[in-house]
Amino acid sequence: MTKKVFWGVLAAASAVAGFASADTLDDVKARGKLICGTSTGLAGFSAPDANGRYEGFDVAYCRALAGAIFGDPEAVDFKPLTTTNRFSALSAGEVDVLARNTTWTLTRDVDLKNTFIGVNYYDGQGFMVPKELGVTSARELDGATVCIQTGTTTELNLADFFRANNISYEPVPIETNAEAQQQYLAGACDVYTTDASGLAATRASFEAPGDHVILPEIISKEPLGPLVRQGDDHWADIASWTLNALIAAEELGVTSANIDELSESTENPEIARLLGTEGNLGEMLGLSQDWAANAIKAEGNYGEIFEKYIGEGTPIGLARGLNAQWTEGGLLYAPPFR
Amino acid sequence: MAIASDPPKGGFQLSQLIYDTRYRSMTIQVATLIGVLALVFWLGANVTENLAELGKPIDFGFLGEPAGYDINQRLIEYDNQDIHARAAFVGLLNTLLVAFLGCILATVVGVLVGVLRLSHNWIVAKIMTVYVECFRNVPVLLWIVLAMAIMIEALPQPRDFRGDDPAASMLFDAFAFTNRGVYIPEPLFSRSLGDFSFFGIFDISIDLIAILAVLAAGIFTAKKIGAQADQIQNQTGIRPKTWPKTAGVILVPLLAILAILGFHLGYPALKGFNFDGGTHLRNSLIALWLALSFYTAAFIAEIVRGGIMAISKGQSEAAAALGLRPNRIMRLVVLPQALRIIIPPLISQYLNLTKNSSLAIAVGYMDLTGTLMGITLNQSGRELECVMLTMLIYLAISLCISGAFNIYNQRVKLKER
């Protein structure tokens, strides 16, 4: 018995040592598959479809990354992670990249030794209440029972918001979105709070979405983005520029429909560099020349992915808002490809 | 007489450490101990060094930083500006609360079921068998989740109590059973003595201390009266009537102190989103408490049954021959002897219950695992520190419980003279 514990600790100790030095891209290539950490199921962002295939906004990023590396968007395995174990899973090397609607904060970036590689969704924390309560503002929630997912920034924002407005509340900590939904629908809590996108996704899965309102107050900035382990800048560059490629593609009008045509005959030098028909950007990243084209081919450019999974045409029904291109009054702004 | 293994005369030689049977076992043990310690040290140093290389050296400084999150069930004052260490302490008290309540209920139910399983009444015995087999053969996590789901789905929401013709109403206008928990009247004192600050860490109500002191004094006096009655009974064979006296010495001072303190009840009332006033027993506490208790009670029932069956039949037959009634035979003859067999395995059931309470997060009960190993770990990102600290605290709790019960076991075990 004692011996077993020792070998366990020994293995753990050597595992820690092992991951400190490895090059992630080499590991991924050797494995032949990318391992991507996603949420345990949030409609529109990452959830299995009827055939059990993972789909969604965050999942699409992982497929694009797999496309950039292998030229094959299916060369990716998904690992559902809870809010509690996501960072440990990333730092222990269980996943290569975490695309799990995770808020970019200083503590997580610096103290938890992660590298956020960009923002794929600008979000903010909101409140959802049943319509019959007649609440129109979050400031009227004095004394309410609030369901929150534990282990998220949501808890801290909530505490700050109620303290700033000098009103009280009763927190009900919940492990997963599904349990929160059950408690909220049964009336065990008056309010459900999480990121506004998550609220919209959750509400879309209700039987009667119209009976619930999302309050106008957005009480926090929640820039959600994919992240990787700190210490492997090369890998972070690949992850970051894949996201930039998706955003730039939308800005440049490159879509999954016209990408083949454009890579053969484009006059625009920026598009040519992005698609690898000009310059050697792929080589600099240690990838193939058509890496960005493969990433875009996976599920389309940023705008296409947005419309397909969470846009206004879907049950989630999110407007572009802050997530429009900078040319459209949004915050999406990809650095130049040169 | 000459025996071959006569101790050799002369000075001690180093080779004796290996070749002399008197020293050899000691030598091997010391060498093994050094080896084990070296291995532990090497592993520890390795982990520390690698963590430092990863940029995560072991550091408990985060415990002194503001926690920033709220906890719903607080036995002591706490708000989100208090430090992580205090949040962990709040969680620890919640763990101890549910463990304490759980151990009591599990013992009561367990003993009852264990005795009833031996009943000659066929129906009762079979029902208890079904209970034991159902509870101990399903993982406790499922019982906890089931208990919570029943509480959430079956009980009315607070807003059902509202309106002229509400869908739900309070019991005796004092108890409200809702799917957020049970609201019961709370004791209030209009002439309160205030609080006593325990080293500035938490406050204890002086009212409570005063009431407990009066109660303890009353029980002590009642015991004296009982002892006196025993003496008279031994001398004269007639037992004087004691109950009016004992009831008097316990109840009169108790009622007096309650009147002096201005005791009255505060009733819960619907206000805003929730009930206000009264004591709120959250459904997470109730679900966890009931599930843990009934689960552990199934094991305790088997231990009790085993203990009773181990007492030879002659004992109860002899007691019956003396003219004792069955419940007295059980109480005076069988159970005291059975306790000797029951206590040691009972201790391990109490330890199990305490450790199983760490499943609390499944129903959102903020125990030590939910605070220190849940939110604090997440916000600070100090996995190793939080896990080690939590393990250490559970170890300490368990050792305290088994220590206390081992003392009790020493008292009830068979005294061989």
Short mmCIF file of C-alpha atoms in Angstrom, two decimals, chain A residues 6 9-10 13-14 16-17 20 83-88 91 107-108 111-113 130 132-133 135 140-145 150-153 155-156 158-160 163 169-175 179 182-183 185-190, chain B residues 36 39-40 42-43 46-47 50-51 53-56 67-74 80-81 148-149 152-153 155 157-159 162 179-180 272-274 280 282-283 361-366 373-375 377-383:
data_model
loop_
_atom_site.label_atom_id
_atom_site.label_comp_id
_atom_site.label_asym_id
_atom_site.label_seq_id
_atom_site.Cartn_x
_atom_site.Cartn_y
_atom_site.Cartn_z
CA PHE A 6 5.26 6.24 -3.37
CA VAL A 9 3.95 10.37 -6.14
CA LEU A 10 7.06 9.42 -8.05
CA ALA A 13 6.76 14.21 -9.74
CA SER A 14 8.36 12.99 -12.94
CA VAL A 16 5.62 17.54 -13.64
CA ALA A 17 9.27 17.52 -14.65
CA ALA A 20 8.04 21.59 -18.11
CA THR A 83 -14.95 25.20 -14.37
CA THR A 84 -13.09 23.65 -11.46
CA ASN A 85 -10.67 21.39 -13.26
CA ARG A 86 -10.03 23.33 -16.49
CA PHE A 87 -6.82 25.13 -15.43
CA SER A 88 -5.31 22.07 -13.75
CA SER A 91 -1.25 23.01 -16.76
CA THR A 107 -4.70 36.50 -12.11
CA ARG A 108 -5.41 33.71 -14.56
CA ASP A 111 -0.54 33.88 -11.40
CA LEU A 112 -2.01 30.70 -12.88
CA LYS A 113 0.72 30.65 -15.57
CA PRO A 130 -38.68 34.65 -14.66
CA GLU A 132 -43.69 36.74 -13.67
CA LEU A 133 -41.47 38.28 -10.96
CA VAL A 135 -38.23 42.61 -12.09
CA GLU A 140 -34.32 45.47 -7.57
CA LEU A 141 -32.87 42.09 -6.60
CA ASP A 142 -32.43 42.87 -2.88
CA GLY A 143 -32.81 39.66 -0.88
CA ALA A 144 -33.05 37.43 -3.94
CA THR A 145 -31.66 33.91 -4.10
CA THR A 150 -18.87 27.94 -8.59
CA GLY A 151 -15.27 28.51 -9.49
CA THR A 152 -15.86 31.26 -12.01
CA THR A 153 -15.23 35.00 -12.08
CA GLU A 155 -18.99 34.74 -8.15
CA LEU A 156 -16.60 37.60 -7.56
CA LEU A 158 -21.70 39.14 -8.18
CA ALA A 159 -20.26 39.85 -4.73
CA ASP A 160 -18.85 43.16 -6.04
CA ARG A 163 -21.71 45.25 -2.39
CA TYR A 169 -28.50 38.26 -1.75
CA GLU A 170 -28.31 34.59 -1.00
CA PRO A 171 -25.82 32.73 -3.20
CA VAL A 172 -26.57 29.15 -4.23
CA PRO A 173 -23.35 27.63 -5.56
CA ILE A 174 -23.82 25.10 -8.38
CA GLU A 175 -21.30 22.88 -10.14
CA GLU A 179 -27.85 21.68 -12.41
CA GLN A 182 -32.80 22.57 -12.92
CA GLN A 183 -32.71 24.66 -9.73
CA LEU A 185 -36.61 26.27 -13.36
CA ALA A 186 -37.89 24.67 -10.14
CA GLY A 187 -37.81 28.09 -8.48
CA ALA A 188 -35.15 27.11 -5.94
CA CYS A 189 -33.47 30.34 -6.98
CA ASP A 190 -35.01 33.55 -8.26
CA VAL B 36 12.05 5.62 3.55
CA LEU B 39 12.87 8.65 -0.47
CA VAL B 40 10.22 10.94 1.01
CA TRP B 42 13.84 13.19 -2.37
CA LEU B 43 10.25 13.16 -3.65
CA ASN B 46 11.74 17.03 -6.41
CA VAL B 47 8.14 18.28 -6.32
CA ASN B 50 9.81 21.28 -10.23
CA LEU B 51 6.98 23.48 -9.05
CA GLU B 53 10.67 25.72 -12.10
CA LEU B 54 7.08 25.88 -13.37
CA GLY B 55 6.83 29.21 -11.58
CA LYS B 56 4.46 27.84 -8.92
CA ALA B 67 -11.65 35.92 -0.53
CA GLY B 68 -14.05 38.06 -2.56
CA TYR B 69 -16.87 35.53 -2.61
CA ASP B 70 -19.93 35.05 -0.44
CA ILE B 71 -20.98 31.93 1.45
CA ASN B 72 -24.67 31.33 2.08
CA GLN B 73 -24.51 29.31 5.28
CA ARG B 74 -22.31 31.01 7.87
CA ASN B 80 -16.72 38.71 1.01
CA GLN B 81 -13.97 41.06 2.19
CA MET B 148 -31.84 17.31 -3.06
CA ALA B 149 -33.89 16.69 -6.21
CA ILE B 152 -36.30 21.06 -5.01
CA GLU B 153 -39.09 19.50 -7.05
CA LEU B 155 -41.73 21.42 -2.10
CA GLN B 157 -41.45 27.87 -4.00
CA PRO B 158 -41.55 30.84 -1.62
CA ARG B 159 -43.67 32.77 -4.13
CA ARG B 162 -47.98 34.79 -1.66
CA ASN B 179 -37.78 24.28 -2.00
CA ARG B 180 -35.08 26.63 -0.69
CA GLY B 272 -39.55 40.29 -0.92
CA PHE B 273 -38.15 37.27 -2.72
CA ASN B 274 -37.71 35.08 0.35
CA HIS B 280 -33.30 29.11 7.62
CA ARG B 282 -31.12 25.36 3.74
CA ASN B 283 -32.25 22.47 1.59
CA ILE B 361 -20.62 20.30 -3.35
CA ALA B 362 -22.99 18.05 -5.32
CA VAL B 363 -25.86 19.92 -3.66
CA GLY B 364 -24.10 23.25 -3.28
CA TYR B 365 -23.47 22.95 0.46
CA MET B 366 -20.45 25.10 1.24
CA MET B 373 -10.80 23.16 -2.13
CA GLY B 374 -13.47 24.69 -4.35
CA ILE B 375 -13.71 28.43 -4.78
CA LEU B 377 -8.53 26.86 -5.06
CA ASN B 378 -10.12 28.20 -8.22
CA GLN B 379 -9.62 31.86 -7.48
CA SER B 380 -6.06 31.50 -6.23
CA GLY B 381 -5.02 28.65 -8.51
CA ARG B 382 -3.01 27.10 -5.65
CA GLU B 383 -4.02 23.48 -6.22
#
